[in-house]
PDB file of C-alpha atoms and ligand atoms in Angstrom:
ATOM      1  CA  MET A   1      99.725 -25.857 -52.418  1.00  0.00           C
ATOM      2  CA  VAL A   2     100.782 -28.899 -50.407  1.00  0.00           C
ATOM      3  CA  LYS A   3     104.395 -27.785 -50.604  1.00  0.00           C
ATOM      4  CA  ARG A   4     103.426 -24.338 -49.371  1.00  0.00           C
ATOM      5  CA  ALA A   5     101.524 -25.783 -46.434  1.00  0.00           C
ATOM      6  CA  LEU A   6     104.514 -27.907 -45.503  1.00  0.00           C
ATOM      7  CA  ARG A   7     106.776 -24.925 -45.755  1.00  0.00           C
ATOM      8  CA  ALA A   8     104.453 -22.886 -43.573  1.00  0.00           C
ATOM      9  CA  MET A   9     104.406 -25.648 -41.024  1.00  0.00           C
ATOM     10  CA  ALA A  10     108.176 -25.858 -41.020  1.00  0.00           C
ATOM     11  CA  PHE A  11     108.393 -22.098 -40.606  1.00  0.00           C
ATOM     12  CA  ALA A  12     105.928 -22.261 -37.767  1.00  0.00           C
ATOM     13  CA  ILE A  13     108.007 -24.936 -36.076  1.00  0.00           C
ATOM     14  CA  VAL A  14     111.099 -22.783 -36.448  1.00  0.00           C
ATOM     15  CA  PHE A  15     109.198 -19.790 -35.147  1.00  0.00           C
ATOM     16  CA  LEU A  16     107.552 -21.511 -32.226  1.00  0.00           C
ATOM     17  CA  GLY A  17     110.205 -24.060 -31.395  1.00  0.00           C
ATOM     18  CA  GLU A  18     113.419 -22.189 -32.171  1.00  0.00           C
ATOM     19  CA  PHE A  19     114.813 -25.030 -34.242  1.00  0.00           C
ATOM     20  CA  GLY A  20     117.281 -22.698 -35.901  1.00  0.00           C
ATOM     21  CA  PRO A  21     117.591 -21.759 -39.556  1.00  0.00           C
ATOM     22  CA  TRP A  22     115.569 -23.592 -42.114  1.00  0.00           C
ATOM     23  CA  ASP A  23     116.118 -23.223 -45.814  1.00  0.00           C
ATOM     24  CA  PRO A  24     112.887 -22.460 -47.634  1.00  0.00           C
ATOM     25  CA  GLY A  25     114.290 -24.078 -50.789  1.00  0.00           C
ATOM     26  CA  SER A  26     113.125 -23.090 -54.234  1.00  0.00           C
ATOM     27  CA  LEU A  27     110.647 -20.295 -54.211  1.00  0.00           C
ATOM     28  CA  ALA A  28     107.218 -20.265 -55.741  1.00  0.00           C
ATOM     29  CA  ALA A  29     107.746 -23.939 -56.416  1.00  0.00           C
ATOM     30  CA  ASP A  30     104.049 -24.563 -56.880  1.00  0.00           C
ATOM     31  CA  GLY A  31     103.622 -21.926 -59.572  1.00  0.00           C
ATOM     32  CA  GLY A  32     102.491 -18.752 -57.883  1.00  0.00           C
ATOM     33  CA  VAL A  33     104.073 -16.210 -55.597  1.00  0.00           C
ATOM     34  CA  LEU A  34     102.417 -15.680 -52.242  1.00  0.00           C
ATOM     35  CA  ALA A  35     102.734 -12.090 -51.075  1.00  0.00           C
ATOM     36  CA  VAL A  36     101.684 -11.293 -47.542  1.00  0.00           C
ATOM     37  CA  ALA A  37     101.176  -7.628 -46.654  1.00  0.00           C
ATOM     38  CA  SER A  38     100.627  -6.232 -43.181  1.00  0.00           C
ATOM     39  CA  ILE A  39      98.134  -3.495 -44.120  1.00  0.00           C
ATOM     40  CA  VAL A  40      95.556  -2.952 -46.871  1.00  0.00           C
ATOM     41  CA  PRO A  41      97.398  -0.250 -48.877  1.00  0.00           C
ATOM     42  CA  LEU A  42     100.515  -2.432 -49.168  1.00  0.00           C
ATOM     43  CA  GLY A  43      98.315  -5.391 -50.139  1.00  0.00           C
ATOM     44  CA  GLY A  44      96.672  -3.212 -52.781  1.00  0.00           C
ATOM     45  CA  PHE A  45     100.109  -2.390 -54.223  1.00  0.00           C
ATOM     46  CA  CYS A  46     100.942  -6.105 -54.318  1.00  0.00           C
ATOM     47  CA  ARG A  47      97.769  -6.869 -56.303  1.00  0.00           C
ATOM     48  CA  GLU A  48      98.535  -4.141 -58.845  1.00  0.00           C
ATOM     49  CA  LEU A  49     102.169  -5.159 -59.193  1.00  0.00           C
ATOM     50  CA  GLY A  50     101.716  -8.909 -59.150  1.00  0.00           C
ATOM     51  CA  GLY A  51      98.794  -9.285 -61.538  1.00  0.00           C
ATOM     52  CA  PRO A  52      97.779 -12.908 -62.100  1.00  0.00           C
ATOM     53  CA  HIS A  53     101.129 -14.293 -60.898  1.00  0.00           C
ATOM     54  CA  VAL A  54     100.813 -13.248 -57.267  1.00  0.00           C
ATOM     55  CA  GLU A  55      98.355 -14.319 -54.632  1.00  0.00           C
ATOM     56  CA  VAL A  56      97.947 -11.612 -51.983  1.00  0.00           C
ATOM     57  CA  GLU A  57      97.048 -12.016 -48.325  1.00  0.00           C
ATOM     58  CA  ILE A  58      96.504  -9.051 -46.002  1.00  0.00           C
ATOM     59  CA  LEU A  59      97.155  -9.612 -42.313  1.00  0.00           C
ATOM     60  CA  ILE A  60      95.281  -6.754 -40.638  1.00  0.00           C
ATOM     61  CA  PRO A  61      91.566  -6.844 -41.282  1.00  0.00           C
ATOM     62  CA  PRO A  62      89.957  -3.658 -42.637  1.00  0.00           C
ATOM     63  CA  GLY A  63      88.732  -1.426 -39.843  1.00  0.00           C
ATOM     64  CA  ALA A  64      91.446  -2.464 -37.394  1.00  0.00           C
ATOM     65  CA  SER A  65      94.279  -0.108 -36.486  1.00  0.00           C
ATOM     66  CA  PRO A  66      97.745  -1.588 -36.982  1.00  0.00           C
ATOM     67  CA  HIS A  67      98.898   0.386 -33.935  1.00  0.00           C
ATOM     68  CA  VAL A  68      96.860  -1.750 -31.597  1.00  0.00           C
ATOM     69  CA  PHE A  69      96.689  -4.981 -33.591  1.00  0.00           C
ATOM     70  CA  GLU A  70      98.067  -8.153 -32.022  1.00  0.00           C
ATOM     71  CA  PRO A  71      98.364 -11.082 -34.426  1.00  0.00           C
ATOM     72  CA  ARG A  72      96.980 -14.480 -33.558  1.00  0.00           C
ATOM     73  CA  PRO A  73      99.024 -17.624 -34.245  1.00  0.00           C
ATOM     74  CA  SER A  74      97.031 -18.188 -37.448  1.00  0.00           C
ATOM     75  CA  VAL A  75      98.208 -14.796 -38.717  1.00  0.00           C
ATOM     76  CA  ILE A  76     101.826 -15.589 -37.879  1.00  0.00           C
ATOM     77  CA  PHE A  77     101.361 -18.903 -39.669  1.00  0.00           C
ATOM     78  CA  LYS A  78     100.066 -17.133 -42.776  1.00  0.00           C
ATOM     79  CA  ALA A  79     102.904 -14.595 -42.729  1.00  0.00           C
ATOM     80  CA  SER A  80     105.541 -17.248 -42.320  1.00  0.00           C
ATOM     81  CA  SER A  81     104.488 -18.986 -45.521  1.00  0.00           C
ATOM     82  CA  ALA A  82     105.030 -15.855 -47.642  1.00  0.00           C
ATOM     83  CA  ASP A  83     107.387 -15.768 -50.596  1.00  0.00           C
ATOM     84  CA  VAL A  84     107.375 -11.994 -50.232  1.00  0.00           C
ATOM     85  CA  LEU A  85     106.463 -10.304 -46.957  1.00  0.00           C
ATOM     86  CA  VAL A  86     105.639  -6.610 -47.177  1.00  0.00           C
ATOM     87  CA  TYR A  87     105.294  -4.536 -44.043  1.00  0.00           C
ATOM     88  CA  VAL A  88     105.675  -0.909 -42.986  1.00  0.00           C
ATOM     89  CA  GLY A  89     108.258  -0.899 -40.181  1.00  0.00           C
ATOM     90  CA  GLY A  90     109.056   2.077 -37.996  1.00  0.00           C
ATOM     91  CA  GLY A  91     107.239   0.523 -35.070  1.00  0.00           C
ATOM     92  CA  LEU A  92     103.815   0.501 -36.756  1.00  0.00           C
ATOM     93  CA  ASP A  93     103.584  -3.233 -37.360  1.00  0.00           C
ATOM     94  CA  ARG A  94     106.208  -4.284 -34.856  1.00  0.00           C
ATOM     95  CA  TRP A  95     104.844  -7.812 -34.770  1.00  0.00           C
ATOM     96  CA  ALA A  96     105.620  -8.098 -38.514  1.00  0.00           C
ATOM     97  CA  HIS A  97     109.195  -7.187 -37.698  1.00  0.00           C
ATOM     98  CA  ARG A  98     109.253 -10.020 -35.153  1.00  0.00           C
ATOM     99  CA  ILE A  99     107.991 -12.419 -37.803  1.00  0.00           C
ATOM    100  CA  VAL A 100     110.732 -11.291 -40.154  1.00  0.00           C
ATOM    101  CA  ARG A 101     113.404 -11.627 -37.525  1.00  0.00           C
ATOM    102  CA  ASN A 102     112.297 -15.012 -36.282  1.00  0.00           C
ATOM    103  CA  VAL A 103     110.836 -16.693 -39.295  1.00  0.00           C
ATOM    104  CA  LEU A 104     111.963 -15.436 -42.650  1.00  0.00           C
ATOM    105  CA  LYS A 105     115.672 -15.945 -43.092  1.00  0.00           C
ATOM    106  CA  ARG A 106     116.125 -15.314 -46.771  1.00  0.00           C
ATOM    107  CA  GLU A 107     117.448 -11.983 -48.051  1.00  0.00           C
ATOM    108  CA  GLY A 108     115.528  -9.881 -50.544  1.00  0.00           C
ATOM    109  CA  LEU A 109     112.075 -11.263 -49.943  1.00  0.00           C
ATOM    110  CA  VAL A 110     111.143  -8.849 -47.247  1.00  0.00           C
ATOM    111  CA  VAL A 111     110.054  -5.373 -48.236  1.00  0.00           C
ATOM    112  CA  ARG A 112     110.036  -2.924 -45.361  1.00  0.00           C
ATOM    113  CA  ALA A 113     108.270   0.175 -46.655  1.00  0.00           C
ATOM    114  CA  ILE A 114     110.216   2.742 -44.629  1.00  0.00           C
ATOM    115  CA  ASP A 115     113.644   1.573 -45.867  1.00  0.00           C
ATOM    116  CA  GLY A 116     115.635   4.139 -47.820  1.00  0.00           C
ATOM    117  CA  LEU A 117     113.025   6.895 -47.398  1.00  0.00           C
ATOM    118  CA  GLU A 118     113.541  10.262 -45.763  1.00  0.00           C
ATOM    119  CA  LEU A 119     111.613   9.763 -42.551  1.00  0.00           C
ATOM    120  CA  LEU A 120     109.908  12.137 -40.151  1.00  0.00           C
ATOM    121  CA  PRO A 121     110.071  11.804 -36.373  1.00  0.00           C
ATOM    122  CA  LEU A 122     106.969  10.717 -34.537  1.00  0.00           C
ATOM    123  CA  PRO A 123     105.630  13.714 -32.576  1.00  0.00           C
ATOM    124  CA  GLY A 124     105.841  13.155 -28.867  1.00  0.00           C
ATOM    125  CA  HIS A 125     108.385  10.380 -29.293  1.00  0.00           C
ATOM    126  CA  ILE A 126     112.048  10.161 -28.584  1.00  0.00           C
ATOM    127  CA  ARG A 127     113.690   8.511 -31.517  1.00  0.00           C
ATOM    128  CA  GLY A 128     115.163   5.276 -30.321  1.00  0.00           C
ATOM    129  CA  GLU A 129     115.440   1.647 -31.107  1.00  0.00           C
ATOM    130  CA  ARG A 130     113.173  -0.917 -29.519  1.00  0.00           C
ATOM    131  CA  ASP A 131     112.874  -4.436 -30.741  1.00  0.00           C
ATOM    132  CA  GLY A 132     115.108  -3.477 -33.669  1.00  0.00           C
ATOM    133  CA  GLU A 133     112.585  -0.904 -34.879  1.00  0.00           C
ATOM    134  CA  PHE A 134     112.789   2.864 -34.726  1.00  0.00           C
ATOM    135  CA  SER A 135     110.133   5.189 -33.408  1.00  0.00           C
ATOM    136  CA  VAL A 136     109.771   7.138 -36.597  1.00  0.00           C
ATOM    137  CA  ASN A 137     106.583   8.288 -38.211  1.00  0.00           C
ATOM    138  CA  PRO A 138     105.643   5.156 -40.132  1.00  0.00           C
ATOM    139  CA  HIS A 139     102.847   6.510 -42.394  1.00  0.00           C
ATOM    140  CA  VAL A 140     105.021   6.776 -45.503  1.00  0.00           C
ATOM    141  CA  TRP A 141     102.482   5.196 -47.906  1.00  0.00           C
ATOM    142  CA  LEU A 142     100.225   8.270 -47.694  1.00  0.00           C
ATOM    143  CA  ASP A 143     102.669  10.273 -49.809  1.00  0.00           C
ATOM    144  CA  PRO A 144     102.121   9.008 -53.390  1.00  0.00           C
ATOM    145  CA  VAL A 145     105.703   9.871 -54.345  1.00  0.00           C
ATOM    146  CA  LEU A 146     107.057   7.674 -51.550  1.00  0.00           C
ATOM    147  CA  ALA A 147     104.464   5.056 -52.540  1.00  0.00           C
ATOM    148  CA  MET A 148     106.121   4.917 -55.966  1.00  0.00           C
ATOM    149  CA  GLU A 149     109.415   4.121 -54.281  1.00  0.00           C
ATOM    150  CA  ILE A 150     107.809   1.379 -52.180  1.00  0.00           C
ATOM    151  CA  CYS A 151     106.181  -0.086 -55.304  1.00  0.00           C
ATOM    152  CA  ARG A 152     109.545  -0.275 -57.084  1.00  0.00           C
ATOM    153  CA  ARG A 153     110.890  -2.382 -54.243  1.00  0.00           C
ATOM    154  CA  ILE A 154     107.836  -4.657 -54.092  1.00  0.00           C
ATOM    155  CA  SER A 155     108.122  -5.236 -57.825  1.00  0.00           C
ATOM    156  CA  LYS A 156     111.815  -6.078 -57.490  1.00  0.00           C
ATOM    157  CA  ALA A 157     110.993  -8.641 -54.798  1.00  0.00           C
ATOM    158  CA  PHE A 158     108.422 -10.268 -57.126  1.00  0.00           C
ATOM    159  CA  GLU A 159     111.055 -10.445 -59.849  1.00  0.00           C
ATOM    160  CA  ASP A 160     113.512 -12.100 -57.476  1.00  0.00           C
ATOM    161  CA  ALA A 161     110.919 -14.569 -56.264  1.00  0.00           C
ATOM    162  CA  ASP A 162     109.654 -15.391 -59.745  1.00  0.00           C
ATOM    163  CA  PRO A 163     112.233 -14.466 -62.430  1.00  0.00           C
ATOM    164  CA  LEU A 164     110.249 -16.247 -65.140  1.00  0.00           C
ATOM    165  CA  HIS A 165     107.677 -13.456 -65.116  1.00  0.00           C
ATOM    166  CA  ALA A 166     110.134 -10.581 -64.721  1.00  0.00           C
ATOM    167  CA  GLU A 167     108.970  -8.902 -67.895  1.00  0.00           C
ATOM    168  CA  ASP A 168     105.348  -8.907 -66.756  1.00  0.00           C
ATOM    169  CA  TYR A 169     106.296  -7.478 -63.358  1.00  0.00           C
ATOM    170  CA  ARG A 170     108.163  -4.644 -65.042  1.00  0.00           C
ATOM    171  CA  ARG A 171     105.184  -3.920 -67.233  1.00  0.00           C
ATOM    172  CA  PHE A 172     102.764  -3.906 -64.263  1.00  0.00           C
ATOM    173  CA  LEU A 173     105.166  -1.612 -62.394  1.00  0.00           C
ATOM    174  CA  GLU A 174     105.414   0.902 -65.230  1.00  0.00           C
ATOM    175  CA  ARG A 175     101.652   0.988 -65.608  1.00  0.00           C
ATOM    176  CA  TYR A 176     101.058   1.496 -61.898  1.00  0.00           C
ATOM    177  CA  LEU A 177     103.820   4.100 -61.505  1.00  0.00           C
ATOM    178  CA  GLY A 178     102.085   6.054 -64.268  1.00  0.00           C
ATOM    179  CA  LYS A 179      98.831   5.975 -62.319  1.00  0.00           C
ATOM    180  CA  LEU A 180     100.553   7.024 -59.089  1.00  0.00           C
ATOM    181  CA  HIS A 181     102.263   9.851 -60.904  1.00  0.00           C
ATOM    182  CA  ARG A 182      98.943  11.137 -62.246  1.00  0.00           C
ATOM    183  CA  LEU A 183      97.478  10.863 -58.728  1.00  0.00           C
ATOM    184  CA  HIS A 184     100.369  12.913 -57.372  1.00  0.00           C
ATOM    185  CA  GLU A 185      99.843  15.588 -60.014  1.00  0.00           C
ATOM    186  CA  GLU A 186      96.138  15.749 -59.276  1.00  0.00           C
ATOM    187  CA  ILE A 187      96.705  16.093 -55.518  1.00  0.00           C
ATOM    188  CA  ALA A 188      99.383  18.754 -56.092  1.00  0.00           C
ATOM    189  CA  ARG A 189      97.071  20.716 -58.382  1.00  0.00           C
ATOM    190  CA  ARG A 190      94.057  20.562 -56.077  1.00  0.00           C
ATOM    191  CA  THR A 191      95.851  21.130 -52.752  1.00  0.00           C
ATOM    192  CA  ARG A 192      97.542  24.203 -54.230  1.00  0.00           C
ATOM    193  CA  ARG A 193      94.126  25.868 -54.226  1.00  0.00           C
ATOM    194  CA  PHE A 194      93.386  25.148 -50.554  1.00  0.00           C
ATOM    195  CA  ARG A 195      92.753  28.376 -48.677  1.00  0.00           C
ATOM    196  CA  LEU A 196      93.013  26.652 -45.292  1.00  0.00           C
ATOM    197  CA  ARG A 197      96.380  24.915 -45.124  1.00  0.00           C
ATOM    198  CA  ARG A 198      96.742  24.279 -41.387  1.00  0.00           C
ATOM    199  CA  TYR A 199      95.038  21.439 -39.572  1.00  0.00           C
ATOM    200  CA  VAL A 200      95.039  19.550 -36.307  1.00  0.00           C
ATOM    201  CA  ALA A 201      95.656  15.852 -36.946  1.00  0.00           C
ATOM    202  CA  PHE A 202      94.009  13.057 -35.068  1.00  0.00           C
ATOM    203  CA  HIS A 203      97.211  11.096 -35.115  1.00  0.00           C
ATOM    204  CA  SER A 204     100.193  11.750 -37.319  1.00  0.00           C
ATOM    205  CA  SER A 205      99.029   9.675 -40.288  1.00  0.00           C
ATOM    206  CA  PHE A 206      99.032  12.419 -42.921  1.00  0.00           C
ATOM    207  CA  SER A 207     102.363  14.020 -41.973  1.00  0.00           C
ATOM    208  CA  TYR A 208     104.133  12.812 -45.148  1.00  0.00           C
ATOM    209  CA  PHE A 209     101.172  13.920 -47.239  1.00  0.00           C
ATOM    210  CA  ALA A 210     101.357  17.350 -45.546  1.00  0.00           C
ATOM    211  CA  ARG A 211     105.101  17.585 -46.173  1.00  0.00           C
ATOM    212  CA  ARG A 212     104.672  16.731 -49.855  1.00  0.00           C
ATOM    213  CA  TYR A 213     101.812  19.169 -50.512  1.00  0.00           C
ATOM    214  CA  GLN A 214     102.809  21.959 -48.129  1.00  0.00           C
ATOM    215  CA  LEU A 215     100.007  21.628 -45.643  1.00  0.00           C
ATOM    216  CA  GLU A 216     100.785  22.178 -41.988  1.00  0.00           C
ATOM    217  CA  GLU A 217     100.029  19.697 -39.244  1.00  0.00           C
ATOM    218  CA  VAL A 218      99.907  22.110 -36.325  1.00  0.00           C
ATOM    219  CA  GLU A 219      99.006  19.723 -33.518  1.00  0.00           C
ATOM    220  CA  VAL A 220      98.323  16.032 -33.017  1.00  0.00           C
ATOM    221  CA  ILE A 221      95.441  14.953 -30.767  1.00  0.00           C
ATOM    222  CA  GLU A 222      96.749  11.431 -30.139  1.00  0.00           C
ATOM    223  CA  PRO A 223     100.522  11.224 -30.575  1.00  0.00           C
ATOM    224  CA  LEU A 224     100.134   7.555 -29.706  1.00  0.00           C
ATOM    225  CA  ALA A 225      97.168   6.206 -31.620  1.00  0.00           C
ATOM    226  CA  GLY A 226      94.518   4.745 -29.357  1.00  0.00           C
ATOM    227  CA  ARG A 227      95.524   6.724 -26.273  1.00  0.00           C
ATOM    228  CA  GLU A 228      92.979   9.435 -25.493  1.00  0.00           C
ATOM    229  CA  PRO A 229      94.255  12.929 -24.698  1.00  0.00           C
ATOM    230  CA  THR A 230      93.911  14.444 -21.235  1.00  0.00           C
ATOM    231  CA  ALA A 231      91.732  17.486 -20.575  1.00  0.00           C
ATOM    232  CA  ARG A 232      94.904  19.530 -20.203  1.00  0.00           C
ATOM    233  CA  ARG A 233      96.133  18.513 -23.642  1.00  0.00           C
ATOM    234  CA  LEU A 234      92.753  19.297 -25.179  1.00  0.00           C
ATOM    235  CA  ALA A 235      92.951  22.771 -23.663  1.00  0.00           C
ATOM    236  CA  LYS A 236      96.451  23.261 -25.022  1.00  0.00           C
ATOM    237  CA  ILE A 237      95.407  22.175 -28.514  1.00  0.00           C
ATOM    238  CA  LEU A 238      92.467  24.595 -28.397  1.00  0.00           C
ATOM    239  CA  SER A 239      94.696  27.480 -27.403  1.00  0.00           C
ATOM    240  CA  VAL A 240      97.191  26.696 -30.184  1.00  0.00           C
ATOM    241  CA  MET A 241      94.319  26.533 -32.673  1.00  0.00           C
ATOM    242  CA  LYS A 242      93.130  29.947 -31.612  1.00  0.00           C
ATOM    243  CA  GLU A 243      96.602  31.432 -31.699  1.00  0.00           C
ATOM    244  CA  ARG A 244      97.411  30.039 -35.143  1.00  0.00           C
ATOM    245  CA  ASP A 245      93.913  30.357 -36.584  1.00  0.00           C
ATOM    246  CA  VAL A 246      93.515  26.647 -37.335  1.00  0.00           C
ATOM    247  CA  ARG A 247      90.043  25.865 -38.616  1.00  0.00           C
ATOM    248  CA  VAL A 248      90.304  22.226 -39.653  1.00  0.00           C
ATOM    249  CA  VAL A 249      90.462  19.052 -37.546  1.00  0.00           C
ATOM    250  CA  PHE A 250      91.067  15.607 -39.001  1.00  0.00           C
ATOM    251  CA  ALA A 251      89.320  12.529 -37.627  1.00  0.00           C
ATOM    252  CA  GLU A 252      90.102   9.027 -38.803  1.00  0.00           C
ATOM    253  CA  VAL A 253      87.640   6.331 -39.688  1.00  0.00           C
ATOM    254  CA  GLN A 254      89.472   3.570 -37.771  1.00  0.00           C
ATOM    255  CA  LEU A 255      89.843   5.473 -34.513  1.00  0.00           C
ATOM    256  CA  ASN A 256      87.296   6.876 -32.069  1.00  0.00           C
ATOM    257  CA  PRO A 257      86.443  10.399 -33.321  1.00  0.00           C
ATOM    258  CA  ARG A 258      85.183  11.672 -29.959  1.00  0.00           C
ATOM    259  CA  ALA A 259      88.196  13.818 -29.063  1.00  0.00           C
ATOM    260  CA  ALA A 260      88.359  15.270 -32.581  1.00  0.00           C
ATOM    261  CA  GLN A 261      84.637  16.075 -32.462  1.00  0.00           C
ATOM    262  CA  ILE A 262      84.964  17.842 -29.120  1.00  0.00           C
ATOM    263  CA  ILE A 263      87.917  19.902 -30.323  1.00  0.00           C
ATOM    264  CA  ALA A 264      86.226  20.812 -33.607  1.00  0.00           C
ATOM    265  CA  ARG A 265      83.059  21.866 -31.791  1.00  0.00           C
ATOM    266  CA  GLU A 266      84.895  23.895 -29.143  1.00  0.00           C
ATOM    267  CA  ALA A 267      87.086  25.615 -31.727  1.00  0.00           C
ATOM    268  CA  GLY A 268      84.295  26.132 -34.239  1.00  0.00           C
ATOM    269  CA  ALA A 269      86.438  24.209 -36.728  1.00  0.00           C
ATOM    270  CA  ARG A 270      85.489  21.883 -39.572  1.00  0.00           C
ATOM    271  CA  LEU A 271      85.843  18.144 -39.097  1.00  0.00           C
ATOM    272  CA  VAL A 272      87.392  16.172 -41.949  1.00  0.00           C
ATOM    273  CA  ARG A 273      87.139  12.388 -41.889  1.00  0.00           C
ATOM    274  CA  VAL A 274      90.182  10.853 -43.536  1.00  0.00           C
ATOM    275  CA  ASP A 275      91.112   7.225 -44.054  1.00  0.00           C
ATOM    276  CA  PRO A 276      94.785   6.272 -43.914  1.00  0.00           C
ATOM    277  CA  LEU A 277      94.196   2.541 -44.305  1.00  0.00           C
ATOM    278  CA  GLY A 278      91.380   1.808 -46.740  1.00  0.00           C
ATOM    279  CA  GLY A 279      89.557  -1.475 -47.101  1.00  0.00           C
ATOM    280  CA  ARG A 280      86.124   0.190 -46.911  1.00  0.00           C
ATOM    281  CA  PRO A 281      83.500   0.968 -49.512  1.00  0.00           C
ATOM    282  CA  PRO A 282      83.499   2.609 -51.992  1.00  0.00           C
ATOM    283  CA  TYR A 283      87.251   2.396 -52.636  1.00  0.00           C
ATOM    284  CA  GLY A 284      88.019  -0.966 -50.990  1.00  0.00           C
ATOM    285  CA  GLU A 285      91.659  -1.932 -51.411  1.00  0.00           C
ATOM    286  CA  ASP A 286      92.274   0.531 -54.230  1.00  0.00           C
ATOM    287  CA  TYR A 287      94.900   2.961 -52.896  1.00  0.00           C
ATOM    288  CA  ILE A 288      94.406   5.520 -55.653  1.00  0.00           C
ATOM    289  CA  GLU A 289      90.654   5.679 -55.084  1.00  0.00           C
ATOM    290  CA  MET A 290      91.202   5.909 -51.325  1.00  0.00           C
ATOM    291  CA  MET A 291      93.549   8.864 -51.817  1.00  0.00           C
ATOM    292  CA  ARG A 292      91.043  10.577 -54.115  1.00  0.00           C
ATOM    293  CA  HIS A 293      88.416  10.099 -51.432  1.00  0.00           C
ATOM    294  CA  ASN A 294      90.735  11.661 -48.828  1.00  0.00           C
ATOM    295  CA  LEU A 295      91.454  14.516 -51.195  1.00  0.00           C
ATOM    296  CA  ASP A 296      87.728  15.130 -51.761  1.00  0.00           C
ATOM    297  CA  GLU A 297      87.138  15.180 -48.005  1.00  0.00           C
ATOM    298  CA  MET A 298      89.959  17.645 -47.398  1.00  0.00           C
ATOM    299  CA  GLU A 299      88.955  19.804 -50.329  1.00  0.00           C
ATOM    300  CA  SER A 300      85.379  20.152 -49.132  1.00  0.00           C
ATOM    301  CA  ALA A 301      86.654  21.728 -45.903  1.00  0.00           C
ATOM    302  CA  MET A 302      89.916  23.410 -46.884  1.00  0.00           C
ATOM    303  CA  LYS A 303      89.327  24.894 -50.322  1.00  0.00           C
TER     304      LYS A 303
HETATM  305 ZN1  LIG B   1      98.882   5.298 -37.799  1.00  0.00          ZN
END
């Protein structure tokens, strides 16, 4: 643990003082792998895939939205001491990208969730690069099939960081992929029976989920999470809902539901409260339980 603290300090000096590259030396030298994840679902994957060999830290506290989160120096310090840093990318956790660029120099120990996946554009955004990150829809973890892909890469990073336990990591991966596959089959089976398949999203968090299970996200209330819609936009959304007979509105537990409530009330639509991030009772950091909860919520309104 002393070694890790020294390494973190050295990283912090590099990060804050621009001392140039610093070789982190042998990894997991003090026995365990430290995985740092930007958001709860990615941290949950790390716990499942790392078992007893990996210590997991999550940077964004439950209840906070990564879209508006600004890390304090202590968070940067924690991230910089990671053997494996797992973040989303796509402009969601832009600060994590800065940490990667400035602090972590070593190849293969950074897992950016969006890499190699077929991405969707972010509604209301022009796709472009800023700070080395694209404005794509970053909510890839909410499609369990893409989650399987992300888990494969996390597991590979654990193997690289700690080759001694490679066999265990492969075993944990197989077990968890099996669970994710069963989750996917359950969601596919239950969403197939939804009578109402169109919804207005609060922000575009379930777009990948909708693509996978053939639901239709007709409108988005807050294209940029945390920015409230104007009266004119509310009116436009209401008219589209009427035109396309949309009777479901999603609200999200981390973001102010006011606009979604107003729209649902005005349109006579049902309000569904979904959670894209987890970390709350009863499911806590368990991704599969969180997704079941979301599925139950949707089913109660859309079946
Ligand atoms: Zn989001």
